[in-house]
Coordinates of C-alpha atoms in Angstrom, one line a residue:
Chain Q
M588 CA -14.7 77.9 47.2
K589 CA -16.1 78.8 43.8
Q590 CA -14.0 82.0 43.7
Y591 CA -10.8 79.8 43.6
T592 CA -11.9 77.4 40.9
T593 CA -11.2 79.7 37.8
P594 CA -7.7 80.8 38.9
V595 CA -6.8 77.2 39.8
I596 CA -7.9 75.9 36.4
I597 CA -6.1 78.7 34.5
G598 CA -3.0 78.0 36.6
L599 CA -3.1 74.2 35.8
V600 CA -3.5 74.9 32.1
I601 CA -0.5 77.3 32.1
L602 CA 1.5 74.7 34.0
L603 CA 0.5 72.0 31.6
L604 CA 1.3 74.1 28.5
T605 CA 4.7 75.4 29.8
G606 CA 5.6 72.0 31.0
C607 CA 5.3 70.5 27.6
A608 CA 6.8 73.4 25.6
G609 CA 10.3 73.2 24.1
M610 CA 13.3 74.9 25.4
K611 CA 13.7 78.6 24.7
P612 CA 16.6 79.4 22.5
T613 CA 19.8 80.9 23.9
V614 CA 20.4 84.1 21.9
F615 CA 23.3 86.6 21.9
V616 CA 23.0 89.8 19.9
H617 CA 26.0 92.2 19.9
P618 CA 24.5 95.4 21.5
E619 CA 26.6 97.8 19.4
Y620 CA 26.7 96.1 16.1
N621 CA 24.7 97.7 13.2
F622 CA 23.1 94.8 11.4
G623 CA 22.0 97.2 8.7
Y624 CA 25.6 97.1 7.4
V625 CA 25.2 93.4 6.5
E626 CA 23.9 93.0 3.0
R627 CA 25.6 89.9 1.8
V628 CA 26.6 86.8 3.9
A629 CA 28.2 83.5 3.2
I630 CA 27.3 80.2 4.9
I631 CA 30.2 78.0 6.0
P632 CA 29.2 74.3 5.9
F633 CA 27.9 73.4 9.3
E634 CA 29.9 71.0 11.5
N635 CA 28.3 67.7 12.4
L636 CA 28.5 66.5 16.0
S637 CA 25.4 64.3 15.6
S638 CA 25.4 60.6 14.8
D639 CA 23.3 61.2 11.7
Q640 CA 25.7 61.2 8.7
G641 CA 24.9 64.0 6.3
A642 CA 22.6 65.8 8.6
A643 CA 24.8 68.9 8.9
H644 CA 24.9 69.1 5.1
R645 CA 21.1 69.0 5.0
V646 CA 20.8 71.6 7.7
T647 CA 23.3 73.9 6.0
R648 CA 21.3 73.8 2.8
L649 CA 18.0 74.3 4.7
F650 CA 19.5 77.2 6.6
M651 CA 20.5 78.9 3.4
S652 CA 17.1 78.5 1.7
E653 CA 15.3 79.7 4.8
L654 CA 17.6 82.7 5.2
L655 CA 17.2 83.6 1.5
A656 CA 13.4 83.3 1.9
T657 CA 13.5 86.0 4.6
E658 CA 15.0 88.4 1.9
A659 CA 17.1 89.9 4.7
F660 CA 20.5 89.3 3.1
D661 CA 22.0 88.2 -0.2
V662 CA 23.6 84.8 0.3
V663 CA 26.7 83.7 -1.6
E664 CA 26.3 80.6 -3.8
P665 CA 27.7 77.6 -1.8
G666 CA 30.0 76.6 -4.7
E667 CA 31.8 79.9 -4.3
V668 CA 32.2 79.4 -0.6
T669 CA 33.7 75.9 -1.2
R670 CA 36.2 77.5 -3.7
S671 CA 37.2 80.2 -1.3
M672 CA 37.6 77.7 1.5
N673 CA 40.0 75.7 -0.7
N674 CA 41.9 78.8 -1.7
N675 CA 42.4 79.7 2.0
S676 CA 43.2 76.1 3.1
V677 CA 40.2 75.8 5.4
L678 CA 39.8 72.0 5.8
Y679 CA 37.5 71.9 8.8
P680 CA 34.9 74.7 9.2
A681 CA 35.2 74.4 13.0
D682 CA 38.9 75.3 12.8
I683 CA 38.5 78.4 10.8
T684 CA 40.8 81.2 12.1
Q685 CA 40.1 84.9 12.4
D686 CA 42.7 85.6 9.6
Q687 CA 41.0 83.1 7.3
I688 CA 37.6 84.8 8.1
I689 CA 38.9 88.2 7.1
A690 CA 40.6 86.9 4.0
M691 CA 37.6 85.0 2.8
G692 CA 35.4 87.9 3.6
K693 CA 37.4 90.1 1.2
E694 CA 37.5 87.4 -1.4
L695 CA 33.8 86.8 -1.4
G696 CA 32.7 90.4 -0.8
V697 CA 30.6 89.5 2.3
Q698 CA 30.1 91.5 5.5
A699 CA 29.5 88.4 7.6
F700 CA 29.8 84.6 7.8
I701 CA 27.3 82.2 9.2
I702 CA 29.0 79.4 11.0
G703 CA 27.1 76.6 12.7
T704 CA 27.2 73.2 14.4
L705 CA 24.6 70.5 14.4
N706 CA 24.9 69.2 18.0
E707 CA 22.1 66.7 17.9
S708 CA 19.8 65.1 15.3
T709 CA 18.3 62.0 16.8
S710 CA 15.2 60.0 16.9
I711 CA 14.3 58.9 20.5
R712 CA 12.0 56.0 20.9
S713 CA 9.6 56.3 23.8
G714 CA 7.1 53.6 24.2
G715 CA 5.4 53.0 20.9
T716 CA 6.3 56.4 19.3
A717 CA 9.5 57.9 18.1
T718 CA 10.4 61.5 18.7
S719 CA 13.0 63.5 16.8
V720 CA 15.2 66.0 18.5
V721 CA 17.5 68.6 16.8
T722 CA 19.9 71.0 18.4
L723 CA 21.6 73.7 16.4
V724 CA 24.2 76.2 17.4
V725 CA 24.7 78.9 14.9
R726 CA 26.5 82.3 14.9
M727 CA 27.2 85.2 12.7
V728 CA 30.8 86.5 12.5
E729 CA 31.5 89.8 10.9
T730 CA 34.4 89.9 8.4
D731 CA 36.1 93.2 9.4
S732 CA 37.4 92.0 12.8
G733 CA 36.2 88.4 13.0
Q734 CA 34.0 89.1 15.9
T735 CA 30.8 87.2 16.7
V736 CA 27.8 89.5 16.5
W737 CA 24.9 87.1 16.8
S738 CA 24.6 83.6 18.2
S739 CA 21.7 81.3 18.8
T740 CA 21.4 77.8 20.3
H741 CA 18.1 76.1 19.6
T742 CA 16.6 72.7 20.5
E743 CA 13.5 71.5 18.8
G744 CA 11.6 68.4 19.7
G745 CA 9.0 66.5 17.6
R746 CA 6.4 66.1 20.3
G747 CA 4.1 69.0 20.8
F748 CA 1.5 69.4 23.5
W749 CA -1.2 67.2 22.0
S750 CA 1.1 64.4 21.0
S751 CA 2.6 64.4 24.6
L752 CA -0.9 64.4 26.1
F753 CA -2.4 61.7 23.9
G754 CA 0.7 59.8 22.8
T755 CA 0.0 60.4 19.1
G756 CA 2.7 60.4 16.5
G757 CA 5.1 63.4 16.6
K758 CA 6.6 65.4 13.8
S759 CA 9.1 63.9 11.3
T760 CA 12.8 64.7 11.6
S761 CA 12.7 66.9 8.5
E762 CA 9.8 68.9 10.0
V763 CA 11.6 69.3 13.3
T764 CA 14.8 70.3 11.5
R765 CA 13.0 72.9 9.5
N766 CA 11.3 74.3 12.6
C767 CA 14.6 74.5 14.4
V768 CA 16.2 76.4 11.5
K769 CA 13.3 78.8 11.2
R770 CA 13.2 79.6 14.9
A771 CA 17.0 80.1 14.9
I772 CA 16.8 82.5 12.0
K773 CA 13.8 84.3 13.6
T774 CA 16.1 85.4 16.4
L775 CA 18.4 87.1 13.8
V776 CA 15.9 88.6 11.4
D777 CA 13.1 89.7 13.7
Chain S
M362 CA 4.3 38.5 -24.2
R363 CA 3.3 38.6 -27.9
E364 CA -0.4 38.2 -27.1
F365 CA -0.2 40.8 -24.4
T366 CA 1.6 43.4 -26.6
A367 CA -0.7 42.7 -29.6
R368 CA -3.7 43.3 -27.4
I369 CA -2.2 46.5 -26.1
I370 CA -1.3 47.7 -29.6
T371 CA -4.9 47.2 -30.8
R372 CA -6.4 48.9 -27.8
H373 CA -3.9 51.8 -27.8
K374 CA -4.0 52.4 -31.5
F375 CA -7.7 52.9 -31.2
A376 CA -7.3 55.1 -28.2
T377 CA -4.6 57.2 -29.9
A378 CA -6.7 57.7 -33.0
L379 CA -9.6 58.8 -30.9
F380 CA -7.4 61.1 -28.9
V381 CA -5.8 62.7 -32.0
A382 CA -9.3 63.3 -33.5
A383 CA -10.5 64.9 -30.2
V384 CA -7.4 67.1 -30.1
M385 CA -7.9 68.3 -33.7
I386 CA -11.5 69.2 -33.0
A387 CA -10.9 70.8 -29.6
L388 CA -7.8 72.8 -30.5
P389 CA -8.6 76.5 -30.3
A390 CA -7.5 78.6 -33.2
G391 CA -4.6 81.0 -32.5
E392 CA -3.1 79.1 -29.6
T393 CA -0.8 77.1 -31.8
V394 CA 1.0 77.7 -35.1
A395 CA 2.6 75.4 -37.5
D396 CA 6.3 75.1 -37.2
S397 CA 7.3 75.4 -40.9
S398 CA 10.9 74.3 -40.3
E399 CA 9.9 70.7 -39.6
S400 CA 7.8 68.5 -41.7
D401 CA 5.1 66.1 -40.5
S402 CA 7.0 62.9 -41.5
D403 CA 8.6 60.1 -39.6
I404 CA 11.6 61.1 -37.6
T405 CA 14.7 58.9 -37.0
V406 CA 15.5 58.5 -33.4
A407 CA 18.4 56.7 -31.8
V408 CA 17.4 54.9 -28.7
P409 CA 20.5 54.1 -26.5
I410 CA 20.2 51.9 -23.5
L411 CA 18.3 53.6 -20.6
A412 CA 19.9 54.6 -17.3
N413 CA 18.8 52.4 -14.5
F414 CA 18.4 54.2 -11.2
S415 CA 15.9 51.7 -9.8
G416 CA 18.4 49.2 -8.4
D417 CA 16.4 46.4 -10.1
G418 CA 18.5 44.6 -12.7
Q419 CA 15.3 43.4 -14.5
A420 CA 13.9 46.9 -15.0
I421 CA 15.6 47.7 -18.4
K422 CA 14.8 44.2 -19.8
I423 CA 11.1 44.9 -19.2
V424 CA 10.9 48.6 -20.0
L425 CA 13.0 48.8 -23.1
P426 CA 11.0 46.4 -25.4
L427 CA 7.8 48.2 -24.3
L428 CA 9.3 51.5 -25.1
L429 CA 10.4 50.4 -28.6
L430 CA 6.9 49.0 -29.1
R431 CA 5.3 52.2 -28.1
L432 CA 7.6 54.2 -30.4
E433 CA 6.4 52.3 -33.4
N434 CA 3.0 53.8 -32.7
C435 CA 4.4 57.3 -32.7
D436 CA 5.5 57.6 -36.4
V437 CA 9.1 57.2 -35.2
V438 CA 11.8 55.2 -37.0
S439 CA 13.8 54.0 -34.0
I440 CA 17.4 52.8 -34.1
R441 CA 17.5 50.1 -31.4
P442 CA 20.1 49.9 -28.7
E443 CA 21.6 46.7 -30.3
N444 CA 22.1 48.5 -33.6
L445 CA 23.8 51.5 -31.8
R446 CA 26.2 49.2 -29.8
P447 CA 28.9 48.9 -32.5
T448 CA 29.1 52.7 -32.8
L449 CA 29.1 53.3 -29.0
R450 CA 31.9 50.7 -28.7
K451 CA 33.9 52.1 -31.6
Y452 CA 34.0 55.6 -30.1
R453 CA 33.8 54.4 -26.5
I454 CA 30.7 56.3 -25.8
R455 CA 29.0 55.7 -22.4
S456 CA 25.4 56.9 -22.4
M457 CA 23.8 56.4 -19.0
G458 CA 20.9 58.7 -19.7
R459 CA 23.2 61.5 -20.7
M460 CA 25.1 62.3 -23.9
S461 CA 27.5 65.1 -24.8
A462 CA 27.2 67.0 -28.1
E463 CA 30.4 65.4 -29.4
D464 CA 29.2 61.9 -28.8
A465 CA 25.8 62.6 -30.2
H466 CA 27.3 64.0 -33.4
L467 CA 29.4 60.9 -33.8
L468 CA 26.3 58.8 -33.4
Q469 CA 24.5 60.9 -36.0
Q470 CA 27.4 60.5 -38.5
E471 CA 27.4 56.7 -38.1
T472 CA 23.6 56.0 -37.9
G473 CA 22.0 59.0 -39.6
A474 CA 19.7 59.6 -36.6
E475 CA 18.2 63.1 -36.3
Y476 CA 17.2 62.8 -32.7
I477 CA 18.3 60.9 -29.7
L478 CA 15.9 59.6 -27.0
L479 CA 17.5 59.6 -23.6
G480 CA 15.8 58.3 -20.5
S481 CA 16.0 56.5 -17.2
V482 CA 14.1 54.1 -15.1
N483 CA 13.8 55.9 -11.7
T484 CA 11.7 53.4 -9.8
F485 CA 10.8 49.8 -10.5
E486 CA 9.5 48.1 -7.4
T487 CA 7.4 45.1 -6.8
E488 CA 7.7 44.9 -3.1
I489 CA 4.3 45.3 -1.4
L490 CA 3.1 47.9 -3.9
S491 CA 4.0 47.8 -7.6
R492 CA 5.7 51.2 -8.5
V493 CA 7.2 52.5 -11.7
S494 CA 8.7 55.9 -12.4
L495 CA 10.3 56.9 -15.8
S496 CA 11.9 59.9 -17.4
F497 CA 12.5 60.5 -21.1
R498 CA 13.7 63.4 -23.3
L499 CA 14.2 63.8 -27.0
V500 CA 17.2 65.8 -28.1
H501 CA 17.6 67.2 -31.6
I502 CA 21.2 66.2 -32.4
S503 CA 22.2 69.0 -34.8
T504 CA 21.3 71.7 -32.4
M505 CA 21.5 69.7 -29.1
R506 CA 18.1 71.2 -28.2
I507 CA 15.8 69.2 -25.9
V508 CA 12.6 69.3 -27.9
W509 CA 10.5 67.2 -25.6
A510 CA 10.8 65.8 -22.1
M511 CA 8.5 64.1 -19.7
S512 CA 8.6 62.2 -16.3
D513 CA 5.8 60.2 -15.0
A514 CA 5.2 57.7 -12.2
A515 CA 2.5 55.3 -11.2
V516 CA 1.6 52.9 -8.5
G517 CA -0.5 49.8 -9.1
R518 CA -3.1 50.9 -6.6
E519 CA -4.1 54.1 -8.5
F520 CA -5.7 52.0 -11.2
S521 CA -7.8 50.0 -8.7
R522 CA -11.5 50.6 -8.1
A523 CA -13.4 50.1 -4.8
F524 CA -11.9 47.6 -2.4
G525 CA -8.7 47.2 -4.4
V526 CA -10.4 45.6 -7.4
R527 CA -8.3 45.7 -10.6
E528 CA -5.2 46.9 -8.8
V529 CA -2.3 46.4 -11.2
L530 CA 0.3 44.1 -9.8
D531 CA 2.0 42.9 -13.0
M532 CA 5.2 45.0 -13.6
E533 CA 5.0 44.7 -17.3
D534 CA 1.5 46.1 -17.3
M535 CA 2.5 48.9 -14.9
A536 CA 5.5 49.8 -17.1
W537 CA 3.3 49.9 -20.2
R538 CA 0.7 52.1 -18.6
V539 CA 3.4 54.7 -17.6
I540 CA 5.2 54.5 -21.0
D541 CA 1.8 55.0 -22.7
R542 CA 0.9 58.0 -20.6
I543 CA 4.3 59.6 -21.3
F544 CA 4.2 58.9 -25.0
T545 CA 0.6 60.1 -25.3
D546 CA 2.1 63.5 -24.4
F547 CA 4.8 62.9 -27.0
D548 CA 2.1 62.3 -29.6
K549 CA 0.8 65.8 -28.9
R550 CA 4.2 67.6 -28.8
R551 CA 6.5 65.6 -31.1
P552 CA 8.6 67.4 -33.7
G553 CA 6.7 68.0 -36.8
L554 CA 3.4 68.9 -35.1
P555 CA 2.3 72.5 -34.5
S556 CA 4.3 73.8 -31.6
K557 CA 2.9 76.0 -28.8
I558 CA 3.8 79.6 -28.9
Y559 CA 4.3 81.1 -25.4
A560 CA 3.1 84.7 -24.7
T561 CA 6.2 85.3 -22.6
P562 CA 9.7 84.4 -24.1
K563 CA 11.3 81.8 -22.0
A564 CA 14.8 81.9 -20.4
K565 CA 17.5 79.5 -21.3
I566 CA 18.4 77.3 -18.3
A567 CA 21.2 74.8 -17.4
V568 CA 20.4 72.2 -14.7
V569 CA 23.5 71.4 -12.6
P570 CA 23.0 67.9 -11.0
F571 CA 21.3 68.1 -7.6
D572 CA 23.2 67.2 -4.6
N573 CA 22.1 64.0 -2.8
T574 CA 22.0 63.8 1.0
T575 CA 19.6 60.8 1.1
G576 CA 20.2 57.1 1.3
N577 CA 19.0 56.6 -2.3
R578 CA 22.2 56.5 -4.5
F579 CA 20.6 58.1 -7.5
A580 CA 18.2 60.6 -5.9
G581 CA 20.2 63.6 -7.3
E582 CA 20.0 62.3 -10.9
V583 CA 16.3 61.4 -10.7
V584 CA 15.3 64.8 -9.3
S585 CA 17.5 66.7 -11.7
D586 CA 15.8 64.8 -14.6
M587 CA 12.4 65.6 -13.2
V588 CA 13.2 69.3 -12.9
L589 CA 14.5 69.3 -16.4
S590 CA 11.2 67.6 -17.7
G591 CA 9.1 70.2 -15.8
L592 CA 11.0 73.1 -17.3
V593 CA 10.9 71.7 -20.9
Q594 CA 7.2 71.0 -20.5
K595 CA 6.7 74.7 -19.7
G596 CA 8.6 75.8 -22.8
F597 CA 12.0 76.7 -21.2
A598 CA 15.1 76.0 -23.4
V599 CA 17.2 73.6 -21.2
V600 CA 20.8 72.7 -22.0
E601 CA 21.2 68.9 -22.4
P602 CA 22.7 67.6 -19.1
G603 CA 25.2 65.6 -21.1
N604 CA 26.7 68.9 -22.3
V605 CA 26.8 70.4 -18.8
N606 CA 28.4 67.1 -17.5
E607 CA 31.0 67.2 -20.2
L608 CA 32.0 70.8 -19.4
L609 CA 32.3 69.9 -15.7
V610 CA 34.4 66.8 -16.4
K611 CA 36.6 68.6 -18.8
N612 CA 37.4 71.2 -16.2
H613 CA 37.8 68.6 -13.4
I614 CA 34.9 69.9 -11.5
E615 CA 32.8 67.6 -9.3
S616 CA 30.0 70.1 -8.9
R617 CA 26.8 68.7 -7.4
G618 CA 24.3 71.0 -5.9
E619 CA 26.5 74.0 -6.1
I620 CA 28.5 76.0 -8.6
D621 CA 31.4 78.4 -8.2
L622 CA 31.8 81.6 -10.2
P623 CA 34.5 80.4 -12.7
T624 CA 32.4 77.4 -13.5
L625 CA 29.3 79.5 -13.8
A626 CA 31.2 81.8 -16.2
K627 CA 32.0 78.8 -18.4
V628 CA 28.4 77.6 -18.4
Y629 CA 27.3 81.1 -19.2
S630 CA 29.8 81.6 -22.1
D631 CA 29.6 78.1 -23.5
F632 CA 25.8 77.7 -23.5
G633 CA 24.5 81.2 -23.3
V634 CA 22.2 80.4 -20.5
D635 CA 20.3 83.0 -18.5
W636 CA 20.0 80.9 -15.3
V637 CA 21.4 77.9 -13.6
V638 CA 19.1 75.7 -11.5
T639 CA 20.7 73.5 -8.8
G640 CA 19.9 72.3 -5.3
S641 CA 19.8 69.4 -2.9
V642 CA 17.6 66.4 -2.4
L643 CA 17.2 66.1 1.3
Q644 CA 14.7 63.3 1.6
F645 CA 13.7 60.7 -1.0
S646 CA 12.2 57.6 0.6
Q647 CA 9.5 55.1 -0.5
A648 CA 6.7 53.9 1.7
R649 CA 7.8 50.5 3.0
G650 CA 4.4 49.1 3.8
E651 CA 0.8 49.7 3.7
S652 CA 0.5 51.1 7.3
V653 CA -0.3 54.8 7.8
A654 CA 3.0 55.3 9.5
S655 CA 4.9 54.3 6.3
Q656 CA 4.5 56.9 3.7
P657 CA 6.7 58.1 0.8
E658 CA 8.7 61.2 1.9
F659 CA 10.3 63.9 -0.3
E660 CA 12.2 67.0 0.5
F661 CA 14.3 69.2 -1.6
G662 CA 15.7 72.7 -1.9
A663 CA 16.6 74.4 -5.1
R664 CA 18.1 77.7 -6.2
L665 CA 17.9 79.7 -9.3
I666 CA 21.2 81.5 -10.0
D667 CA 21.7 84.3 -12.5
A668 CA 24.4 83.0 -14.8
A669 CA 25.7 86.4 -15.7
T670 CA 26.2 87.7 -12.1
G671 CA 26.2 84.6 -9.9
R672 CA 23.5 86.1 -7.8
I673 CA 20.8 83.7 -6.3
V674 CA 17.6 85.1 -7.7
A675 CA 15.2 82.7 -6.2
T676 CA 15.1 79.8 -3.8
Y677 CA 12.5 77.1 -3.3
N678 CA 12.1 74.5 -0.5
D679 CA 9.5 71.9 -0.1
A680 CA 8.9 68.9 2.1
R681 CA 6.0 66.6 1.9
G682 CA 4.8 63.1 2.8
G683 CA 2.3 60.8 1.0
N684 CA -0.2 61.2 3.9
D685 CA -0.3 65.0 3.6
S686 CA -3.0 64.9 1.0
E687 CA -5.1 62.3 2.8
T688 CA -8.6 63.3 3.6
I689 CA -10.3 60.4 5.3
F690 CA -9.9 56.5 5.4
G691 CA -6.7 56.8 3.2
M692 CA -8.5 58.7 0.4
G693 CA -6.3 61.1 -1.5
R694 CA -3.1 59.5 0.0
C695 CA -0.2 59.4 -2.4
W696 CA 1.6 56.0 -2.5
S697 CA 4.1 56.8 -5.2
L698 CA 7.3 58.7 -4.4
G699 CA 7.6 59.6 -8.1
Q700 CA 4.2 61.3 -8.1
L701 CA 4.9 63.0 -4.7
A702 CA 8.2 64.4 -6.1
R703 CA 6.5 65.6 -9.3
K704 CA 3.8 67.4 -7.2
S705 CA 6.5 69.0 -5.1
L706 CA 8.6 70.0 -8.0
K707 CA 5.6 71.8 -9.6
G708 CA 6.1 74.5 -7.0
L709 CA 9.6 75.1 -8.2
I710 CA 8.6 75.2 -11.9
K711 CA 5.9 77.8 -11.0
K712 CA 8.5 79.8 -9.1
V713 CA 10.9 79.7 -12.2
E714 CA 8.0 80.8 -14.4
K715 CA 7.2 83.7 -12.0
E716 CA 10.9 84.8 -12.1
N717 CA 10.9 84.5 -15.9
R718 CA 8.0 86.9 -16.1
K719 CA 9.9 89.4 -13.9
Y720 CA 13.1 88.8 -15.9
V721 CA 11.3 89.5 -19.2
A722 CA 9.5 92.5 -17.9
H723 CA 12.8 93.9 -16.6
N724 CA 14.7 93.3 -19.8
N725 CA 12.0 94.9 -21.9

């Protein structure tokens, strides 16, 4: 009987840990694209599909700062992106066409654009505690052909293992958003 | 009110005298040099009405008389807001904590003021906890150079002793304490006194108003002013925001938290700045109660942009809550959003200083 005790305990712990872990990100990386070619990128303001007004704007800014912090790429100043979007009549970032991407790419001197959508940014109340959930879909589009070379969908929750187990307070929305952005970038830069 | 202010004056005159004496004894030789261009005499300062970002209509009525009272202790001849009003009306000058060079020069012509003291009431709250946050800066009108700037904040609880004894609840008292702290710094650095010489030359910076994505209407202005104060305190030459604002308005640019290359080129050519600082305020909320769950929260992101090339040279992000610094039983907890923001912004100022050292080394 004793010989089964240790494996059973280990199995239970693994089950417990994986059961409480967040969803793994869905990642696409173009197998043939040479990312070493990308030196400078521009971030198009993220689209907001969440009910939180202004959340996409916050996430766009956060994404830019976190991307700059990795020192992997040069990022174009957002004011310059806004000007280029106006010049190329891009009203809604979600409706950007391939031609507009190529034209803006030349104008801004970038090799790729980062385009994203904030699908969810909510605070879910469960019992006495509130949990924040953020879902971000982000992709990199290269400016020579307008092709997507990287894409990542990531969901981050505010309740970790211990808070789920003991019902303690989870992470704040801003902490969850930051983690979500960091993990999404990690799939591009690592 | 009169009794209260008289009591304060007596107490603070004595404290100021003691402080000045202590500074004169303690000041190490070689760290400061006398600025021969300015004499140690009274300076004439125009004090226009302060900008009110607090949302409390009573804030200015309480803060302004205390400010004028404190200025009397600083060897300053102040031109009061009521005496400036005819000139402001005549030239249709609106000064909500900002003033363009053109308007400031008109004010100088009419009143003879050498300096202008601009400021804002950032927080003025009596709900549950008494909280005050203020920003001030002194601008030399002829050169439009910001010669001194300071932001400070306090919460009534920080003055209390064990078990909440002597917690300051009276807003007048709170406002006075914050004003006095700010102008104690002014007493040390005011024009006419020996000015600090920095080992590393400092870059010239323009602060483009921060973007605001929070529920607080004025968070962008408040944080921009705090960044400015932090930079001026560290010896950076910062362009008066009124001038930056005037340039943006004249060119029909509603730039907040970002800047395009043509605008950047104008800022570079008009003001000769090395860098532009801008960013976004992502979270700016006060604690709404005394429970642990309710804490002030602050989050921002800022960028340092090379004005000549438009390249982002540095970026800084920080998010923090009042409970982050708590050790045990509420000790070390930060109750004031203003103080939390100041602590958070210190990181940005350090980053700018680091970049400045690199910049100077590179240019040499």
